[in-house]
Coordinates of C-alpha atoms (C1' of nucleotides) in Angstrom, one line a residue:
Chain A
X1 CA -8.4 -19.7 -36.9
X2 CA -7.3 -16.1 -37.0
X3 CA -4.0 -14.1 -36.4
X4 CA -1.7 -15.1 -33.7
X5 CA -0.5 -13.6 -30.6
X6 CA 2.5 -11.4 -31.5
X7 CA 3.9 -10.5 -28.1
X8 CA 6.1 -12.4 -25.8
X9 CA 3.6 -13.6 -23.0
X10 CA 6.7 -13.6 -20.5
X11 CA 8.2 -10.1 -21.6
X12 CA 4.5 -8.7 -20.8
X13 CA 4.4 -9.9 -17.5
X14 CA 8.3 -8.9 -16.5
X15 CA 6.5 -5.5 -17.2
X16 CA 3.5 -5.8 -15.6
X17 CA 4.8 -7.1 -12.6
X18 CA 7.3 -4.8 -12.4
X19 CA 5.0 -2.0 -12.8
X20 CA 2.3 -3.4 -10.2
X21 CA 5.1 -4.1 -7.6
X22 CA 6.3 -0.4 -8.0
X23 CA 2.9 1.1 -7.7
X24 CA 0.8 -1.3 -6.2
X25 CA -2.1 -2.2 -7.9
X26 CA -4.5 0.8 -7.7
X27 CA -1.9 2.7 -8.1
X28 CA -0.6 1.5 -11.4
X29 CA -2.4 2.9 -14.0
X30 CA -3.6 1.2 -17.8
X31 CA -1.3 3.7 -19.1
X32 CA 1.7 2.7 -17.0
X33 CA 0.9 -0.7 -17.9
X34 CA 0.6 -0.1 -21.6
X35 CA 4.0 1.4 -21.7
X36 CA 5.9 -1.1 -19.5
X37 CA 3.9 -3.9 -21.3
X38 CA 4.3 -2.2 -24.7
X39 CA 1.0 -3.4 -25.0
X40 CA -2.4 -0.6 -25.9
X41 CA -5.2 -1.1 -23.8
X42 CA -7.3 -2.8 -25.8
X43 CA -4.7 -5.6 -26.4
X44 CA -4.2 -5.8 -23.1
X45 CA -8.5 -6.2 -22.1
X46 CA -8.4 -8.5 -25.1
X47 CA -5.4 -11.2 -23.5
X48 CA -6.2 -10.7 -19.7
X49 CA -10.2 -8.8 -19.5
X50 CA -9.1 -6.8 -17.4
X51 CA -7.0 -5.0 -14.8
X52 CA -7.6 -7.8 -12.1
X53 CA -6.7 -10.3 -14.8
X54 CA -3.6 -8.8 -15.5
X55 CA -2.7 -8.9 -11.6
X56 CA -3.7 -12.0 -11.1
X57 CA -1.2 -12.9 -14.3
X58 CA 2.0 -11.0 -13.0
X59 CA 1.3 -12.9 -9.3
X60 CA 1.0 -16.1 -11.2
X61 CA 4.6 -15.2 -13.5
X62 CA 6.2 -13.5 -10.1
X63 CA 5.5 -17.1 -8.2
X64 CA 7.1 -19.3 -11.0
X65 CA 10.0 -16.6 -11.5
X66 CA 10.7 -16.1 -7.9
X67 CA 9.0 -17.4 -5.0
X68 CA 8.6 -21.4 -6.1
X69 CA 12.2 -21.9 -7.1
X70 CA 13.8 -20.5 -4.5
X71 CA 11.8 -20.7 -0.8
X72 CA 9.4 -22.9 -2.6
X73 CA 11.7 -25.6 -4.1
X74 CA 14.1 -25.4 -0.7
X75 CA 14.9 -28.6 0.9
X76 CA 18.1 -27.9 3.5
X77 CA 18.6 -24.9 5.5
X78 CA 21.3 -24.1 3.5
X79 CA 18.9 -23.4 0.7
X80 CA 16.9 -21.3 2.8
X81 CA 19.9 -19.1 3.8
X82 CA 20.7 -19.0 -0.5
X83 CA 16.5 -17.9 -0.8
X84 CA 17.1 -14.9 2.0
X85 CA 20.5 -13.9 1.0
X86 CA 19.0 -13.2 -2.5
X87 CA 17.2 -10.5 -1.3
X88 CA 20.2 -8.8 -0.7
X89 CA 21.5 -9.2 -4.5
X90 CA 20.1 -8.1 -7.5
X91 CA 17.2 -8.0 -9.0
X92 CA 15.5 -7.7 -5.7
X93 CA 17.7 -4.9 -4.9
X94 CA 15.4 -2.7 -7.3
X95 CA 13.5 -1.3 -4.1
X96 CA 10.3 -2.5 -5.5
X97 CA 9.8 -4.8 -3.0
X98 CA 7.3 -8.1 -3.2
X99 CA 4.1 -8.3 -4.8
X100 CA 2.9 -10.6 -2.1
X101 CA 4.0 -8.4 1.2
X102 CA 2.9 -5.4 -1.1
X103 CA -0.4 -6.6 -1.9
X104 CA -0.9 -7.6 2.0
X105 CA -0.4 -4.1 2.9
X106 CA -2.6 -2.1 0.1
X107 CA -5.8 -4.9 0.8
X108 CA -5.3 -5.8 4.4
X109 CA -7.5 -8.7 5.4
X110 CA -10.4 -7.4 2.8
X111 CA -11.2 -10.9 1.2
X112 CA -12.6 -8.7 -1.9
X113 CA -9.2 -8.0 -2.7
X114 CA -8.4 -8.3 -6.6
X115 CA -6.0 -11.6 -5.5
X116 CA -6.9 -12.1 -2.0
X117 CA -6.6 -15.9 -3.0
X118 CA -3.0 -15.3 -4.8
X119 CA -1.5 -12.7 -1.8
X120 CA -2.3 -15.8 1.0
X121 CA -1.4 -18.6 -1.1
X122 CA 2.1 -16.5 -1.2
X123 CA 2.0 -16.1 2.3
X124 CA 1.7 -20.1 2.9
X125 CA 4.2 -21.4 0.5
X126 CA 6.5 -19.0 3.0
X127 CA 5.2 -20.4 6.2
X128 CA 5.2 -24.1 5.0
X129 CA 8.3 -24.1 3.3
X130 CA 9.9 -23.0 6.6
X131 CA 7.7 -25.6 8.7
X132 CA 8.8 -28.1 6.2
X133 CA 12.7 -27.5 6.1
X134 CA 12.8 -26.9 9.7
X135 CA 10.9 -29.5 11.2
X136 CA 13.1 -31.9 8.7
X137 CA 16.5 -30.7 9.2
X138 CA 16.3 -29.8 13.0
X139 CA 13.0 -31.7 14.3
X140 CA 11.9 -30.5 17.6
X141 CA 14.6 -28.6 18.5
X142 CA 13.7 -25.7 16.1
X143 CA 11.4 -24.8 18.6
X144 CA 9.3 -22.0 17.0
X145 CA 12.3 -20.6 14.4
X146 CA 10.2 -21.2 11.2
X147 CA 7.5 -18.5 12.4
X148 CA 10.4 -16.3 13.2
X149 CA 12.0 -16.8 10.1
X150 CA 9.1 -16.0 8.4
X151 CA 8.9 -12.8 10.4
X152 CA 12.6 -12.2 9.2
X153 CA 11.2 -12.8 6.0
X154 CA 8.8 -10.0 6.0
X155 CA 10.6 -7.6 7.4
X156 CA 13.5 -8.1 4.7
X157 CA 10.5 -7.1 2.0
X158 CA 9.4 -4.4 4.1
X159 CA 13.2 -2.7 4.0
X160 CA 13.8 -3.5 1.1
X161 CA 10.6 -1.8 -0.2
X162 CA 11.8 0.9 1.7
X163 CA 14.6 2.6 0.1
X164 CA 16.8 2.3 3.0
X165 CA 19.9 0.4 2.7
X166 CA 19.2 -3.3 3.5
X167 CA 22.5 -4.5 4.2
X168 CA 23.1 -3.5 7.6
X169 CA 20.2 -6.6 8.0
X170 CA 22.4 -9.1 6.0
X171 CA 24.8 -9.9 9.4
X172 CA 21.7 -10.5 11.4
X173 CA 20.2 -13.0 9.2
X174 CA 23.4 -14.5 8.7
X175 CA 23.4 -14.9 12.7
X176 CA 20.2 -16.2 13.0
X177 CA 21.2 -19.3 10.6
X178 CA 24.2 -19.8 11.8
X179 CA 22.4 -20.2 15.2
X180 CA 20.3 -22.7 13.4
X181 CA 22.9 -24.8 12.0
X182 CA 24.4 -24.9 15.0
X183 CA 21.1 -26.7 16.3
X184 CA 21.0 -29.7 13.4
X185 CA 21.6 -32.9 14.5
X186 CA 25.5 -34.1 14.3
X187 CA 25.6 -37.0 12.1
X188 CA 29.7 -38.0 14.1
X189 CA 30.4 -41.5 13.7
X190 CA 31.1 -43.0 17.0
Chain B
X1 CA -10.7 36.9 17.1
X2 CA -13.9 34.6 15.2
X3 CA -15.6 31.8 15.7
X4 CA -14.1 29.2 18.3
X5 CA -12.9 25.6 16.9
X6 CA -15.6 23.2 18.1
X7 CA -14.5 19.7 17.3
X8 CA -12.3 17.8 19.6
X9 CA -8.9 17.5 17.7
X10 CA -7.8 14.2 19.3
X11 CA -10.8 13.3 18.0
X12 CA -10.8 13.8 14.6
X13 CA -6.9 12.7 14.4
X14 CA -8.3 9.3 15.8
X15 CA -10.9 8.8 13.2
X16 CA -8.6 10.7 10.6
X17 CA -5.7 7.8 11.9
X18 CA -8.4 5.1 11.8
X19 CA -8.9 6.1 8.4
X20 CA -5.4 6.3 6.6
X21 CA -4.4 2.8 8.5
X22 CA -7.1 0.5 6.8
X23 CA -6.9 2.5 3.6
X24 CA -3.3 3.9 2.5
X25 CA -3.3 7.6 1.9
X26 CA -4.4 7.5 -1.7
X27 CA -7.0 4.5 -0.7
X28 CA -8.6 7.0 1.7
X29 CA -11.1 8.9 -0.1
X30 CA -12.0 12.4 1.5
X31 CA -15.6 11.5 2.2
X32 CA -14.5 8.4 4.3
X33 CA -12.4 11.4 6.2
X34 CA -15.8 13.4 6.1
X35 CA -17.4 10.4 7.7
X36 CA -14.6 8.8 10.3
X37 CA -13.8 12.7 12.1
X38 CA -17.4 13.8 11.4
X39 CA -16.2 16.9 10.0
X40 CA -17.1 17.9 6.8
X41 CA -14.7 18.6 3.9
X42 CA -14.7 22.2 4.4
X43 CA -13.7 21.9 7.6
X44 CA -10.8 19.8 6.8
X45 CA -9.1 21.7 4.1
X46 CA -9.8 25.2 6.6
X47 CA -7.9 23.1 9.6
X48 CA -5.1 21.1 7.8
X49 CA -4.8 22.8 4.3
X50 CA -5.5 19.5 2.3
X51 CA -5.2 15.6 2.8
X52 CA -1.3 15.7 2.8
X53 CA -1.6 17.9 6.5
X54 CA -4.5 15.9 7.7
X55 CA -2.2 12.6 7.0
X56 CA 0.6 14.4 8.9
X57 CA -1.1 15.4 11.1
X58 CA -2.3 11.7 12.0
X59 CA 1.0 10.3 11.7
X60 CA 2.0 13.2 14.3
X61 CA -1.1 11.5 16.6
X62 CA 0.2 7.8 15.9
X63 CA 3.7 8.9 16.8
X64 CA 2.6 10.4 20.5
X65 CA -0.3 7.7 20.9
X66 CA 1.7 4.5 19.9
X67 CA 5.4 4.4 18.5
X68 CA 6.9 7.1 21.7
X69 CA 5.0 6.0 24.3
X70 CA 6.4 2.1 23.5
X71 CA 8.9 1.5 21.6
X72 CA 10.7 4.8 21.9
X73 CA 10.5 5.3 25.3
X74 CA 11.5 1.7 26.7
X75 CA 15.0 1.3 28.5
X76 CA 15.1 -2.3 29.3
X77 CA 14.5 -5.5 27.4
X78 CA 11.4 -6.2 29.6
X79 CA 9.9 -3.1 28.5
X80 CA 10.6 -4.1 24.7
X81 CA 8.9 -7.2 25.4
X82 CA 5.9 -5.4 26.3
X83 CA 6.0 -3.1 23.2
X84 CA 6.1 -6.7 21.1
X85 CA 3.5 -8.1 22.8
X86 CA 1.1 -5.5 22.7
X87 CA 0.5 -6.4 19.2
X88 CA -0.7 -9.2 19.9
X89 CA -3.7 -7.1 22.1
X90 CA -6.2 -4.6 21.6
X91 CA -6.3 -2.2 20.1
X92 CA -3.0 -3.5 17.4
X93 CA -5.2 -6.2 17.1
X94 CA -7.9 -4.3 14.4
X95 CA -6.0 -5.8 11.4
X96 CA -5.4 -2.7 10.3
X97 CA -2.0 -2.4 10.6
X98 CA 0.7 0.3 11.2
X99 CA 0.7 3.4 10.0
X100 CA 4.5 3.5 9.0
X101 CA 4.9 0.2 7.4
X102 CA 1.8 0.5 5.7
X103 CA 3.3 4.1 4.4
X104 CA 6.3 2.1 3.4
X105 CA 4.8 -0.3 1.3
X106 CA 2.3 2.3 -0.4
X107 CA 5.2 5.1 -1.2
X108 CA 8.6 2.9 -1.3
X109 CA 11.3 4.6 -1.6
X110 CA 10.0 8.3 -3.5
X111 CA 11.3 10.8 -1.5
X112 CA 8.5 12.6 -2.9
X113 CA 5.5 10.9 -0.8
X114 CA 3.3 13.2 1.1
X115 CA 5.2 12.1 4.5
X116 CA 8.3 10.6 3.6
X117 CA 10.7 12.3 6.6
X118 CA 7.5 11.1 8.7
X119 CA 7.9 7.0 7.9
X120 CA 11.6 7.9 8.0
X121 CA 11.5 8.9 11.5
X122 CA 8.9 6.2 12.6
X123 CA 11.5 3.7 10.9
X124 CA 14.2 5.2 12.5
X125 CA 12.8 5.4 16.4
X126 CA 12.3 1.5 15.9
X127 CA 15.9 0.4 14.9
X128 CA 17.3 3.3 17.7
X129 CA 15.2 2.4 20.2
X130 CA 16.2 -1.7 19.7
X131 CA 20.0 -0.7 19.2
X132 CA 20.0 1.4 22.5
X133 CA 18.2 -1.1 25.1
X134 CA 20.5 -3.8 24.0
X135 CA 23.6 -2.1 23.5
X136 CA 22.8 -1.1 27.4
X137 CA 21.4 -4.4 28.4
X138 CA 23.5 -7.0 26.5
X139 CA 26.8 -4.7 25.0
X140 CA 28.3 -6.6 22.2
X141 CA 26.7 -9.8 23.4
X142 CA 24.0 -8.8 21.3
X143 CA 25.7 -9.6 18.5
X144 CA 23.1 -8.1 15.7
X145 CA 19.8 -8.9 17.9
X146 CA 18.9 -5.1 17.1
X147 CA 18.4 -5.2 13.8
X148 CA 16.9 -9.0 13.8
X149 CA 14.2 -7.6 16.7
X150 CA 13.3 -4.5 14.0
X151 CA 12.6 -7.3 10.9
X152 CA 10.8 -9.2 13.2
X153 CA 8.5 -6.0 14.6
X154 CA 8.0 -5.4 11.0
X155 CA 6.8 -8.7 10.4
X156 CA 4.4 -8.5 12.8
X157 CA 2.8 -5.6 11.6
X158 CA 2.9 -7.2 7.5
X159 CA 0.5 -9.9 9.6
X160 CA -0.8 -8.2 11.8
X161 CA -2.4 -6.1 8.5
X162 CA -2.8 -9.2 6.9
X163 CA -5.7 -10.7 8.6
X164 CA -4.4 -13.9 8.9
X165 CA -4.4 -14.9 13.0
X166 CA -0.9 -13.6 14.7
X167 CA -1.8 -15.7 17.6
X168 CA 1.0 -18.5 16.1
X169 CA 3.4 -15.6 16.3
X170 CA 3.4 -15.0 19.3
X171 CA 5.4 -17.9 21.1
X172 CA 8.3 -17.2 18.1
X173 CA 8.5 -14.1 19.9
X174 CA 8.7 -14.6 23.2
X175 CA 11.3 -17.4 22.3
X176 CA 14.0 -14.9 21.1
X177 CA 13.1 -12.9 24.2
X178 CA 14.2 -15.8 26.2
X179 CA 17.0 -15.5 24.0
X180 CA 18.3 -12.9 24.5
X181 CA 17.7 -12.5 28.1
X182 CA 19.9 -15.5 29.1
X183 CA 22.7 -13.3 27.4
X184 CA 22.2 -10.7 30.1
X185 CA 25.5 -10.5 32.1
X186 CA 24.3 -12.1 35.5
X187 CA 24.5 -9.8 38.6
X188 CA 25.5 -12.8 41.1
X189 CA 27.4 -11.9 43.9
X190 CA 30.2 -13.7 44.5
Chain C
dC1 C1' -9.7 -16.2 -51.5
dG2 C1' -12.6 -15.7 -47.2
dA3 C1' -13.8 -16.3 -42.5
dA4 C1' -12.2 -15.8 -38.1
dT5 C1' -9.3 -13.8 -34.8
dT6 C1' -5.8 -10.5 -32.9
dC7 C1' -3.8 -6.3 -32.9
dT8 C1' -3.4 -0.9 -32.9
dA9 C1' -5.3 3.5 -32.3
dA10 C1' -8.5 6.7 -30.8
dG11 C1' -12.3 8.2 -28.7
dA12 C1' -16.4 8.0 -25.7
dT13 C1' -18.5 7.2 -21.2
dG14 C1' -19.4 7.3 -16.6
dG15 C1' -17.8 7.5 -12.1
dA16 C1' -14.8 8.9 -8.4
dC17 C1' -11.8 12.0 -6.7
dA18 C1' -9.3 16.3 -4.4
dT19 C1' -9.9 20.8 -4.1
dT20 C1' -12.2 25.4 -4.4
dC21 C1' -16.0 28.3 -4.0
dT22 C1' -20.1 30.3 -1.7
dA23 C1' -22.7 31.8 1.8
dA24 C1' -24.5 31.5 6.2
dA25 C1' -23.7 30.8 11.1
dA26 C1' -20.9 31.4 15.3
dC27 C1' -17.8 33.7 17.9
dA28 C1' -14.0 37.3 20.1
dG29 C1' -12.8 41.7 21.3
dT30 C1' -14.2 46.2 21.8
Chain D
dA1 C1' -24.4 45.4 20.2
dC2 C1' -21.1 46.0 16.4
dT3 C1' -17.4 44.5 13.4
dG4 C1' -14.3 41.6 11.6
dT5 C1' -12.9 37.0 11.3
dT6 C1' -13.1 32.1 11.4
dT7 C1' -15.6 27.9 11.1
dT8 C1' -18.9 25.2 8.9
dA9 C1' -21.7 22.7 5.4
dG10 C1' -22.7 21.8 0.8
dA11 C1' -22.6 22.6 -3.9
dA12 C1' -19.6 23.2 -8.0
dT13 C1' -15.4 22.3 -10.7
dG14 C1' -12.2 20.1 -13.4
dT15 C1' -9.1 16.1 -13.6
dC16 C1' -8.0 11.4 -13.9
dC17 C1' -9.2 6.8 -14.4
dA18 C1' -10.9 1.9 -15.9
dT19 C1' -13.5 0.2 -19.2
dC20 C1' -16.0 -0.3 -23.7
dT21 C1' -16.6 0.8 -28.4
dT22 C1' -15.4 1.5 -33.0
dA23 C1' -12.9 1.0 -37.0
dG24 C1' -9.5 -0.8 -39.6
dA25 C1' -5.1 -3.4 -40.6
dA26 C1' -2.7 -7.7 -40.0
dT27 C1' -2.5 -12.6 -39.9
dT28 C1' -3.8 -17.5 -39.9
dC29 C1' -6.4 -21.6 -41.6
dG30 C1' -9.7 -23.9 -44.6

DNA sequence: CGAATTCTAAGATGGACATTCTAAAACAGT
DNA sequence: ACTGTTTTAGAATGTCCATCTTAGAATTCG
């Protein structure tokens, strides 16, 4: 065949996705990405074609590494409260922020965008993991909690992005589930 | 003196602020500021200095035009209401987001971005302005509503700039409005 | 070994960009 | 009307960037 791959596929893309969620993906430069990959350039065009490639491969690492096996894989509201908290702990606590809620804000609605397809597929597994969890564990009496959660949700990323400290949030998010649980259905035996 | 100013500053800080919200600061290219304010490059560089003022200078507009005349100057939780749901209206309803979170999200936390005390004060009238109206309305009924109502106005504006529809959003919000408004203290006479 | 493939390194290319320069035109105060 | 100053438009400058190319060394399989 011909010489193998030498670098560690998943060691690339913990740099490559840090680098693009510091910088954003115009802003991240091939030469950023060569030193945080240790990759050169022309390794990198040779693996992924090109910058878009390589964005599209840190969203696809950044939704098996984070997104799916937290608010993804949640069943009970419990589990959502864990997936939110973690925002509050490290490694999220880096200030970088999420690629998804970054990528919405540097492309907007522009369908052209480099992973227009990615950044929305993000932003459903939110919604419908909420819709799912919610309209399980509380039925109708959520009323219209998983879109606000999802709000909560973005707004976390958006502080969090933000330098400022983010723990001032963590009692109102711990509130707002509270108020939740308080909704699900008691399961007393008469 | 010299020659008079002829162009219409509010203007060109409109198109200028038009400008900077669907593209970031470093996404907006000098020519698309040529084109939006109609003034030539020249023109900008002699009247703001260099893009940094001319993005100041906008975020100085977007403060008078939007965040004061809302957010910042509303006393009661009514009035709040109203500041939320004018998202949901023209002319918040160009997908192009908001100026400060879309700041946020392009600079993070680098102290060093070319308006950094700006998006700090546009952050900062938002969580003052929520902690003041309900510490007056509610007291310590409120529990942590403030800082629940600022993730939720900055969710709005991460879909509001996403181009998804916010329409689905908007009964979320009114919902905690309800909320909160049955924790007023009730003025019943006796 | 030999053919195919991947890697590194370096440089070349072409475009986009912010900013400065140049010179003419328009005005204010006298 | 004259003088000095500012605004304006457009061209020029130099930098940075993504991408491609080239050449060669390393590595695997037949």
């Amino acid at each position: 065949m011909g010489r193998t791959r030498t670098f560690d596929e998943a060691a690339v893309l913990d740099g490559a996705m840090m680098t693009f969620r510091e910088h954003g993906f115009a802003g991240a430069s091939v030469r950023d990405l060569e030193r945080a990959t240790g990759l050169s350039a022309g390794s990198l065009y040779n693996a992924f074609g090109d910058k878009e490639g390589l964005y599209r491969a840190a969203f696809g690492h950044y939704f098996r590494l984070v997104i799916e096996p937290r608010l993804g894989a949640a069943v009970t509201l419990d589990e959502v409260e864990a997936a939110y908290l973690g925002l509050f702990e490290p490694p999220m606590t880096d200030g970088f922020g999420c690629l998804v809620i970054n990528g919405v804000i540097e492309f907007g609605g522009q369908g052209s965008a480099p992973a227009a397809d990615l950044i929305a597929r993000g932003l459903d597994i939110v919604d419908q993991s909420l819709e799912r969890v919610l309209a399980h564990e509380l039925g109708p009496a959520a009323g219209h909690a998983a879109r606000r959660l999802a709000l909560i949700y973005q707004g976390l990323l958006v502080v969090s992005r933000s330098g400022r400290p983010i723990a001032p949030y963590r009692p109102a998010v711990i509130e707002e589930f509270d108020r939740l649980r308080a909704l699900r259905p008691t399961t007393t035996k008469p």
